[in-house]
Amino acid sequence: MRGQITLIGAGPGEPELLTVKAVRKLQEADAVFYDRLINQDLLNYCSNECEMIDVGKKPKQHKVPQSEIENLIIEKAKEGKRVVRLKSGDPYVFGRGGEEGRKIKENDLEFEVIPGITSAIGGLAYAGIPITHRDFASSFHVITGHLKTEDNQLDWENLAKTEGTLVFLMGMSELETITSQLMKHKKSVETPVAIVRWATRKEQKTVTGTLETICDIAEKAKMTSPSLIVMGDVVTQREHLNFYENRPLFGKRVMIPYTEKKGMTHHLIDAGASVLELPKLTKKITKKTLKLKNTQKIVFLDAESVTHFIEEIKSNKQDIRHFQLVDFVTIGHHTELALNNLGILPSETYATVSDYDLTQKELNNVLFIGEKSYVDQLKEQNDRIHSWTPYETYSKKIENAALEEVDYLYLPSSKAAYYFIKDLTDEQLERLKTKKIMVMGEVTKKVFTTKNIPVIQSEKPSFESVLTKMIEEDM
Ligand code: SAH
């Protein structure tokens, strides 16, 4: 709905921990305001036209004051935009969602809330800690550790007495006070305690101890904010229920350029990896007309061009039988399949463009049909070739920072590999040599090896095989 503001709970960080409704609202949004704790990968759900506004606050360093955030959101909604306010975890768990909601209503604007998985529950689950358990805790308390002033302290006496699980959010800078106050009020020094930093993210780290020892342990392990502090016997269940940190690719970042299918992404996420998919390639159809004078042979360079060719001859009121005397040649497996699907068997097939002999003398009567950069590649070898380029493809620039944090790359196709490399700077190409680049097929491999960039090829052309290879590499 236009002019509406949706308060979305983004969950603890892992992009798949959003609700179905949240994903839809992000896809529909014209503007998204997001916080410091938001995993930037979530913004990939938004459309290319969506405006992303970072209003994140660092602890004790207010980037944009709360009242200003509210005014900015309201202003955008009044312009008739569909506005999303993305908050970490659940918007109503220490998220100031209630305040923002009231302000929106006071301005006579429509608003809705989409609850999210709070880190207090979901974050603990990813560390193997169930917030309640029949044998250990029949209640839980989620408490802010952001202790305002000396005389506005928590009710330590009651907190120390409760048998339920205690979870402190925003508590890292007060860890010393929290533990010492609870011990002072006679909570058992043996109470198991865990600290979980950046839960559900690749940076997740968990340490455990007791009420008495946890401060030292946290300091030695350099545990910082944002972290969850959890106290109670449920912490002991971690040794049985820790599924996430034990996954084979836990903590690894994998970049997948220009994927159109989710198969590999899902395999990687299930193996514990954090996946960065680069946006799909954008295509532009060129309006050039197809000229077929003395053509005796057509060489198709990619599958999509086969479709464009058929569309073109249809719009010229021609029939495929018109080409009975023309030889059809394909480059690449998918191109061959595309032609087969039309009931045509190519007279020659080649795995890659470089396998095609451009010195053949009858080149005059050969027409190369393909995406523009494929044709340009051929023209570098022989600028006299005849061609028809039905479309061009563009890719977004790769950020240095995004490339830096990557451990692995997986190239889903030779096309993706080709465009990925084409747009990198020389410096980025050098950096690429330090990353593990996974490929399935020979053709994709060749795109890298011709540039002297080493790759790791899977034994078989399957997702499972790529995954097995990655796990082996990691050991
Ligand atoms: N609305 C959020 C909480 C906001 S308060 C929710 O429901 O989760 C911010 C605090 O939440 C942080 O200081 C930290 O204690 C906790 N937190 C949020 N996300 C976290 C994460 N991924 N890992 C660990 N702690 C997190």
Coordinates of C-alpha atoms and ligand atoms in Angstrom, one line a residue:
M1 CA 0.0 0.0 0.0
R2 CA 1.3 3.5 -0.9
G3 CA 2.2 5.8 1.9
Q4 CA 2.3 3.0 4.3
I5 CA 5.1 2.3 6.8
T6 CA 6.0 -1.3 7.6
L7 CA 8.0 -2.0 10.7
I8 CA 9.8 -5.2 9.9
G9 CA 11.6 -7.5 12.4
A10 CA 14.7 -8.7 10.4
G11 CA 15.6 -11.5 12.8
P12 CA 19.1 -12.0 14.2
G13 CA 20.9 -11.7 10.9
E14 CA 20.8 -14.8 8.8
P15 CA 19.0 -13.7 5.6
E16 CA 16.7 -16.8 5.5
L17 CA 15.5 -16.1 9.0
L18 CA 13.1 -13.4 7.7
T19 CA 9.4 -14.1 7.5
V20 CA 7.8 -14.7 4.2
K21 CA 5.8 -11.5 4.7
A22 CA 8.9 -9.5 5.4
V23 CA 10.5 -10.7 2.2
R24 CA 7.5 -9.6 0.2
K25 CA 7.4 -6.2 1.8
L26 CA 11.1 -5.7 1.2
Q27 CA 10.6 -6.6 -2.5
E28 CA 7.8 -4.1 -2.8
A29 CA 9.5 -1.3 -0.8
D30 CA 10.4 2.1 -2.3
A31 CA 12.6 3.1 0.6
V32 CA 14.2 1.0 3.4
F33 CA 15.6 2.5 6.6
Y34 CA 17.9 0.1 8.4
D35 CA 19.9 -0.1 11.6
R36 CA 23.5 -0.9 12.5
L37 CA 22.7 -4.5 13.5
I38 CA 21.1 -5.3 10.1
N39 CA 22.9 -7.8 8.0
Q40 CA 23.4 -5.9 4.7
D41 CA 22.8 -9.2 2.8
L42 CA 19.1 -8.7 3.6
L43 CA 19.0 -5.7 1.4
N44 CA 19.5 -8.0 -1.6
Y45 CA 15.8 -8.8 -1.3
C46 CA 15.0 -5.2 -2.3
S47 CA 14.5 -4.0 -5.9
N48 CA 17.2 -2.1 -7.7
E49 CA 15.1 1.0 -7.6
C50 CA 14.6 0.9 -3.8
E51 CA 16.3 3.6 -1.8
M52 CA 18.4 2.3 1.1
I53 CA 18.9 4.6 4.0
D54 CA 21.4 3.7 6.8
V55 CA 20.3 5.2 10.1
G56 CA 22.4 2.9 12.1
K57 CA 23.7 3.9 15.5
K58 CA 26.9 2.7 17.0
P59 CA 26.8 2.3 20.8
K60 CA 27.0 5.7 22.6
Q61 CA 27.5 7.4 19.2
H62 CA 24.1 8.3 17.8
K63 CA 24.5 8.6 14.0
V64 CA 21.0 9.8 13.3
P65 CA 19.0 10.9 16.4
Q66 CA 15.8 8.8 17.0
S67 CA 13.5 11.8 16.5
E68 CA 15.2 12.5 13.2
I69 CA 14.8 8.9 12.0
E70 CA 11.1 9.1 12.8
N71 CA 10.8 12.4 10.9
L72 CA 12.7 11.0 7.9
I73 CA 10.4 7.9 7.7
I74 CA 7.3 10.0 8.0
E75 CA 8.5 12.4 5.3
K76 CA 9.1 9.5 2.9
A77 CA 5.7 8.0 3.5
K78 CA 4.0 11.4 3.0
E79 CA 5.6 11.4 -0.5
G80 CA 3.4 8.4 -1.2
K81 CA 6.3 5.9 -0.9
R82 CA 6.1 2.4 0.5
V83 CA 8.4 2.7 3.4
V84 CA 10.1 -0.1 5.4
R85 CA 11.7 0.3 8.7
L86 CA 13.9 -2.7 9.1
K87 CA 14.9 -3.5 12.7
S88 CA 17.1 -6.3 14.0
G89 CA 15.4 -9.2 15.8
D90 CA 11.8 -8.3 16.7
P91 CA 10.8 -4.6 16.5
Y92 CA 9.2 -4.7 19.9
V93 CA 12.1 -6.3 21.8
F94 CA 14.2 -3.3 22.9
G95 CA 13.8 -1.9 19.4
R96 CA 11.9 1.3 20.0
G97 CA 9.2 -0.1 17.7
G98 CA 6.4 1.1 20.0
E99 CA 7.7 4.6 19.9
E100 CA 8.1 4.7 16.2
G101 CA 4.6 3.2 15.7
R102 CA 2.9 5.8 17.9
K103 CA 4.7 8.7 16.1
I104 CA 3.5 7.3 12.8
K105 CA -0.1 7.1 14.0
E106 CA 0.1 10.6 15.4
N107 CA 0.9 11.7 11.8
D108 CA -2.2 10.0 10.5
L109 CA -0.2 7.5 8.4
E110 CA -0.9 3.8 8.0
F111 CA 1.4 1.5 9.8
E112 CA 1.9 -2.3 10.3
V113 CA 4.3 -4.5 12.2
I114 CA 5.8 -7.7 11.0
P115 CA 7.2 -9.6 14.0
G116 CA 10.7 -11.0 13.7
I117 CA 12.7 -13.7 15.4
T118 CA 14.3 -12.0 18.4
S119 CA 18.0 -12.7 18.9
A120 CA 17.1 -13.5 22.5
I121 CA 15.5 -16.7 21.4
G122 CA 16.7 -17.4 17.8
G123 CA 20.2 -16.3 18.5
L124 CA 20.5 -18.6 21.4
A125 CA 19.1 -21.5 19.3
Y126 CA 22.0 -21.0 16.8
A127 CA 24.4 -21.4 19.7
G128 CA 22.7 -24.7 20.7
I129 CA 20.9 -23.2 23.7
P130 CA 17.1 -23.7 24.1
I131 CA 15.6 -20.8 26.1
T132 CA 13.3 -23.2 28.0
H133 CA 13.6 -26.9 28.8
R134 CA 11.3 -29.1 30.8
D135 CA 14.1 -30.2 33.1
F136 CA 16.0 -26.9 33.5
A137 CA 13.9 -23.8 33.0
S138 CA 10.1 -23.2 33.0
S139 CA 10.3 -19.5 32.3
F140 CA 12.6 -16.9 30.8
H141 CA 13.3 -13.2 31.2
V142 CA 14.8 -10.9 28.6
I143 CA 16.5 -8.0 30.2
T144 CA 18.2 -4.9 29.0
G145 CA 21.8 -4.6 30.2
H146 CA 21.8 -1.0 29.3
L147 CA 21.6 0.3 32.9
K148 CA 20.7 3.9 32.7
T149 CA 21.8 5.5 36.0
E150 CA 23.2 4.4 39.3
D151 CA 19.8 4.8 41.0
N152 CA 17.8 3.3 38.1
Q153 CA 19.2 -0.1 38.5
L154 CA 17.5 -3.5 37.9
D155 CA 15.7 -5.4 40.6
W156 CA 18.7 -7.6 41.3
E157 CA 17.2 -9.3 44.2
N158 CA 14.2 -10.7 42.2
L159 CA 16.4 -11.5 39.2
A160 CA 18.8 -13.4 41.4
K161 CA 15.9 -15.5 42.9
T162 CA 14.2 -16.5 39.6
E163 CA 14.7 -20.0 38.5
G164 CA 14.1 -19.2 34.8
T165 CA 16.6 -18.5 32.1
L166 CA 18.0 -14.9 32.1
V167 CA 19.0 -13.3 28.8
F168 CA 20.6 -9.9 28.8
L169 CA 20.7 -7.8 25.6
M170 CA 23.0 -4.8 25.3
G171 CA 24.8 -6.0 28.3
M172 CA 28.4 -6.4 27.3
S173 CA 29.7 -3.1 28.7
E174 CA 28.0 -3.9 32.0
L175 CA 29.0 -7.6 32.2
E176 CA 31.0 -7.0 35.3
T177 CA 28.1 -5.2 37.1
I178 CA 25.5 -7.7 36.0
T179 CA 27.5 -10.8 37.3
S180 CA 28.7 -9.2 40.5
Q181 CA 25.2 -7.8 41.4
L182 CA 23.7 -11.2 40.8
M183 CA 26.3 -13.0 43.0
K184 CA 25.9 -10.3 45.6
H185 CA 22.2 -11.1 45.7
K186 CA 23.0 -14.8 46.2
K187 CA 22.5 -16.3 42.7
S188 CA 24.7 -19.4 42.7
V189 CA 28.2 -18.7 41.5
E190 CA 28.0 -22.1 39.7
T191 CA 25.1 -20.9 37.4
P192 CA 26.1 -21.8 33.8
V193 CA 26.6 -18.7 31.6
A194 CA 27.2 -18.3 27.9
I195 CA 28.0 -15.3 25.7
V196 CA 27.0 -15.5 22.1
R197 CA 28.4 -12.8 19.8
W198 CA 26.9 -12.0 16.3
A199 CA 24.5 -15.0 16.5
T200 CA 23.4 -16.6 13.2
R201 CA 26.1 -14.7 11.3
K202 CA 29.4 -16.0 10.0
E203 CA 31.2 -14.1 12.9
Q204 CA 29.2 -16.0 15.5
K205 CA 31.3 -16.9 18.5
T206 CA 30.2 -18.5 21.8
V207 CA 32.0 -18.9 25.1
T208 CA 30.7 -20.5 28.2
G209 CA 31.6 -20.5 31.9
T210 CA 29.8 -19.8 35.2
L211 CA 28.6 -16.7 36.9
E212 CA 31.9 -16.5 38.7
T213 CA 34.2 -17.1 35.7
I214 CA 32.5 -15.7 32.7
C215 CA 33.9 -12.1 33.0
D216 CA 37.5 -13.4 32.7
I217 CA 36.6 -15.9 30.0
A218 CA 34.9 -13.2 27.9
E219 CA 37.8 -10.8 28.3
K220 CA 40.3 -13.4 27.2
A221 CA 38.2 -14.3 24.2
K222 CA 37.8 -10.6 23.4
M223 CA 34.0 -10.9 23.2
T224 CA 32.4 -7.7 22.1
S225 CA 29.0 -6.2 21.4
P226 CA 26.6 -7.3 19.9
S227 CA 26.3 -10.3 22.2
L228 CA 23.7 -12.2 24.1
I229 CA 24.4 -13.0 27.7
V230 CA 22.5 -16.1 28.9
M231 CA 22.3 -17.6 32.3
G232 CA 20.8 -20.8 33.5
D233 CA 21.0 -24.6 33.3
V234 CA 19.8 -24.6 29.7
V235 CA 23.3 -23.5 28.7
T236 CA 24.5 -27.1 29.4
Q237 CA 22.4 -28.3 26.5
R238 CA 24.8 -26.6 24.1
E239 CA 27.0 -29.6 24.0
H240 CA 24.1 -31.7 22.6
L241 CA 22.3 -29.1 20.5
N242 CA 25.0 -27.0 18.8
F243 CA 24.1 -27.6 15.2
Y244 CA 25.2 -24.4 13.6
E245 CA 28.8 -23.9 14.7
N246 CA 29.6 -27.5 13.9
R247 CA 28.6 -27.2 10.2
P248 CA 31.5 -27.9 7.9
L249 CA 31.6 -24.5 6.2
F250 CA 30.6 -22.5 9.3
G251 CA 32.3 -19.0 9.3
K252 CA 33.1 -19.1 5.6
R253 CA 31.9 -16.5 3.1
V254 CA 31.2 -17.6 -0.4
M255 CA 30.5 -15.3 -3.4
I256 CA 28.4 -16.5 -6.2
P257 CA 28.4 -14.1 -9.2
Y258 CA 25.3 -13.7 -11.3
T259 CA 23.4 -16.9 -10.4
E260 CA 19.9 -17.3 -11.7
K261 CA 19.2 -20.5 -9.8
K262 CA 19.4 -21.1 -6.1
G263 CA 20.6 -24.7 -6.0
M264 CA 24.2 -24.1 -5.0
T265 CA 23.2 -21.3 -2.6
H266 CA 21.0 -23.6 -0.7
H267 CA 23.6 -26.4 -0.5
L268 CA 26.1 -23.9 0.8
I269 CA 23.8 -22.4 3.4
D270 CA 22.9 -25.9 4.7
A271 CA 26.6 -26.6 5.0
G272 CA 26.9 -23.5 7.3
A273 CA 28.4 -21.0 4.8
S274 CA 27.4 -17.4 4.5
V275 CA 26.6 -16.7 0.8
L276 CA 26.8 -13.5 -1.1
E277 CA 25.0 -13.6 -4.4
L278 CA 25.9 -10.9 -6.8
P279 CA 22.9 -9.5 -8.6
K280 CA 21.8 -11.0 -11.9
L281 CA 23.2 -9.7 -15.1
T282 CA 21.0 -7.1 -16.8
K283 CA 20.3 -7.5 -20.5
K284 CA 19.6 -5.0 -23.2
I285 CA 18.0 -6.1 -26.5
T286 CA 19.6 -4.4 -29.4
K287 CA 17.4 -3.5 -32.3
K288 CA 19.7 -4.5 -35.2
T289 CA 18.0 -6.3 -38.0
L290 CA 19.2 -9.7 -39.1
K291 CA 20.7 -9.8 -42.6
L292 CA 21.1 -13.2 -44.3
K293 CA 22.3 -12.7 -47.8
N294 CA 24.7 -15.4 -48.8
T295 CA 24.8 -17.1 -45.4
Q296 CA 25.7 -20.8 -45.7
K297 CA 26.6 -21.3 -42.1
I298 CA 25.3 -19.9 -38.8
V299 CA 27.4 -20.2 -35.7
F300 CA 25.4 -19.7 -32.5
L301 CA 27.6 -18.6 -29.6
D302 CA 25.1 -18.9 -26.8
A303 CA 21.7 -20.4 -26.0
E304 CA 19.8 -17.2 -25.6
S305 CA 20.8 -16.0 -29.0
V306 CA 19.0 -19.1 -30.5
T307 CA 15.8 -17.8 -29.0
H308 CA 16.4 -14.3 -30.3
F309 CA 17.1 -15.7 -33.8
I310 CA 13.8 -17.6 -33.8
E311 CA 11.9 -14.5 -32.7
E312 CA 13.6 -12.5 -35.4
I313 CA 12.7 -14.9 -38.2
K314 CA 9.2 -15.2 -36.9
S315 CA 8.8 -11.4 -37.0
N316 CA 10.1 -11.5 -40.6
K317 CA 7.3 -14.0 -41.4
Q318 CA 9.9 -16.7 -42.1
D319 CA 9.8 -20.4 -41.3
I320 CA 12.7 -22.5 -40.0
R321 CA 12.5 -24.7 -43.1
H322 CA 13.6 -21.6 -45.1
F323 CA 17.1 -22.4 -43.7
Q324 CA 17.3 -26.0 -45.0
L325 CA 20.5 -25.4 -46.9
V326 CA 22.2 -23.5 -44.1
D327 CA 24.6 -25.3 -41.7
F328 CA 23.9 -24.7 -38.0
V329 CA 26.9 -24.8 -35.7
T330 CA 26.8 -24.4 -31.9
I331 CA 29.4 -23.3 -29.3
G332 CA 28.8 -24.7 -25.8
H333 CA 26.6 -27.5 -24.5
H334 CA 23.6 -25.2 -23.6
T335 CA 23.6 -23.7 -27.1
E336 CA 23.4 -27.2 -28.6
L337 CA 20.5 -28.1 -26.3
A338 CA 18.7 -24.9 -27.2
L339 CA 18.9 -25.9 -30.9
N340 CA 17.9 -29.5 -30.1
N341 CA 14.8 -28.2 -28.4
L342 CA 13.7 -26.8 -31.7
G343 CA 14.2 -30.1 -33.4
I344 CA 17.5 -29.1 -35.0
L345 CA 20.7 -31.1 -34.9
P346 CA 23.7 -28.8 -35.4
S347 CA 26.1 -30.0 -38.1
E348 CA 29.1 -29.1 -35.9
T349 CA 29.4 -28.5 -32.2
Y350 CA 32.3 -27.0 -30.2
A351 CA 32.9 -26.7 -26.5
T352 CA 34.3 -23.2 -26.6
V353 CA 34.8 -20.4 -29.0
S354 CA 38.5 -20.9 -29.0
D355 CA 37.9 -24.4 -30.5
Y356 CA 36.4 -22.9 -33.6
D357 CA 38.9 -22.3 -36.4
L358 CA 38.6 -18.7 -37.5
T359 CA 41.1 -19.0 -40.3
Q360 CA 38.7 -21.1 -42.3
K361 CA 38.5 -19.5 -45.7
E362 CA 34.7 -19.6 -46.2
L363 CA 34.4 -17.2 -43.3
N364 CA 32.7 -14.8 -45.8
N365 CA 29.5 -16.9 -45.8
V366 CA 29.5 -17.5 -42.1
L367 CA 27.3 -15.5 -39.7
F368 CA 28.1 -15.5 -36.0
I369 CA 25.1 -14.9 -33.7
G370 CA 25.7 -14.2 -30.1
E371 CA 25.7 -11.8 -27.2
K372 CA 27.8 -8.7 -28.0
S373 CA 30.8 -9.4 -25.8
Y374 CA 31.1 -12.9 -27.2
V375 CA 31.2 -11.6 -30.7
D376 CA 33.7 -8.9 -29.7
Q377 CA 35.9 -11.6 -28.3
L378 CA 35.9 -13.2 -31.8
K379 CA 36.5 -9.9 -33.5
E380 CA 39.7 -9.4 -31.6
Q381 CA 41.0 -12.4 -33.5
N382 CA 39.5 -11.5 -36.9
D383 CA 37.7 -8.2 -37.4
R384 CA 36.3 -9.3 -40.8
I385 CA 33.7 -11.7 -39.4
H386 CA 30.0 -11.2 -40.0
S387 CA 27.9 -11.1 -37.0
W388 CA 24.5 -10.4 -35.5
T389 CA 24.3 -9.4 -31.8
P390 CA 20.7 -9.6 -30.7
Y391 CA 21.5 -8.5 -27.1
E392 CA 24.1 -7.1 -24.7
T393 CA 24.7 -7.9 -21.1
Y394 CA 25.8 -5.6 -18.2
S395 CA 27.0 -6.4 -14.8
K396 CA 27.3 -4.3 -11.6
K397 CA 30.7 -3.3 -10.5
I398 CA 32.3 -5.5 -7.8
E399 CA 33.1 -3.7 -4.6
N400 CA 36.6 -4.2 -3.3
A401 CA 35.3 -4.7 0.3
A402 CA 32.9 -7.4 -0.9
L403 CA 35.7 -9.3 -2.6
E404 CA 38.0 -8.9 0.3
E405 CA 35.8 -10.7 2.9
V406 CA 35.3 -13.7 0.6
D407 CA 36.9 -17.1 1.3
Y408 CA 35.5 -18.9 -1.7
L409 CA 34.0 -18.1 -5.1
Y410 CA 31.7 -20.4 -6.9
L411 CA 31.1 -19.7 -10.6
P412 CA 27.8 -21.2 -11.7
S413 CA 28.6 -21.0 -15.5
S414 CA 31.2 -20.0 -18.0
K415 CA 29.1 -17.0 -18.8
A416 CA 29.1 -15.9 -15.2
A417 CA 32.9 -16.5 -15.0
Y418 CA 33.4 -14.5 -18.2
Y419 CA 31.4 -11.4 -17.1
F420 CA 32.8 -11.6 -13.6
I421 CA 36.4 -11.4 -14.8
K422 CA 35.7 -8.9 -17.6
D423 CA 34.7 -6.2 -15.1
L424 CA 37.4 -6.7 -12.5
T425 CA 40.3 -4.2 -12.2
D426 CA 43.9 -5.6 -12.6
E427 CA 44.3 -5.2 -8.8
Q428 CA 41.1 -7.2 -8.2
L429 CA 42.3 -9.9 -10.6
E430 CA 45.5 -10.2 -8.5
R431 CA 43.5 -10.4 -5.3
L432 CA 41.4 -13.2 -6.9
K433 CA 44.5 -15.4 -7.0
T434 CA 44.4 -15.6 -3.2
K435 CA 40.9 -16.8 -3.1
K436 CA 39.6 -20.4 -3.6
I437 CA 37.6 -20.4 -6.9
M438 CA 35.3 -23.4 -7.4
V439 CA 34.2 -24.4 -10.8
M440 CA 32.4 -27.5 -12.2
G441 CA 33.2 -27.5 -15.9
E442 CA 36.2 -27.3 -18.2
V443 CA 34.9 -24.3 -20.0
T444 CA 34.4 -22.3 -16.9
K445 CA 37.9 -23.4 -15.7
K446 CA 39.4 -22.2 -19.0
V447 CA 38.0 -18.6 -18.5
F448 CA 40.3 -18.4 -15.4
T449 CA 43.3 -20.4 -16.5
T450 CA 43.7 -18.3 -19.6
K451 CA 44.2 -15.3 -17.2
N452 CA 46.6 -17.4 -15.1
I453 CA 44.2 -17.6 -12.2
P454 CA 44.1 -21.0 -10.5
V455 CA 40.8 -22.7 -9.9
I456 CA 39.6 -25.8 -8.1
Q457 CA 37.5 -28.1 -10.2
S458 CA 35.0 -30.5 -8.7
E459 CA 35.3 -34.2 -9.5
K460 CA 31.8 -34.4 -11.0
P461 CA 29.5 -31.7 -12.4
S462 CA 27.2 -31.7 -9.4
F463 CA 26.5 -29.4 -6.4
E464 CA 27.3 -32.2 -4.0
S465 CA 30.7 -32.7 -5.6
V466 CA 31.5 -29.0 -5.5
L467 CA 30.6 -29.0 -1.8
T468 CA 32.7 -32.1 -1.0
K469 CA 35.6 -30.4 -2.7
M470 CA 35.2 -27.2 -0.7
I471 CA 35.0 -29.0 2.6
E472 CA 38.1 -31.0 1.7
E473 CA 39.9 -27.7 0.8
D474 CA 38.9 -26.3 4.1
M475 CA 40.4 -29.1 6.2
Ligands
SAH1 N1 15.2 -6.1 18.7 C1 16.4 -6.9 18.9 C2 17.2 -6.4 20.0 C3 17.8 -5.0 19.9 S1 18.7 -4.5 21.2 C4 16.0 -8.4 19.0 O1 14.9 -8.7 19.1 O2 16.9 -9.2 18.9 C5 20.4 -4.8 20.6 C6 21.0 -6.0 21.3 O3 20.4 -7.2 20.9 C7 22.5 -6.1 21.1 O4 23.2 -5.3 22.0 C8 22.7 -7.6 21.5 O5 22.7 -7.8 22.9 C9 21.4 -8.2 20.9 N2 21.6 -8.7 19.6 C10 20.8 -8.4 18.5 N3 21.2 -9.2 17.4 C11 22.2 -10.0 17.9 C12 23.0 -11.0 17.3 N4 22.8 -11.4 16.0 N5 23.9 -11.7 18.1 C13 24.0 -11.3 19.4 N6 23.3 -10.4 20.0 C14 22.4 -9.7 19.2

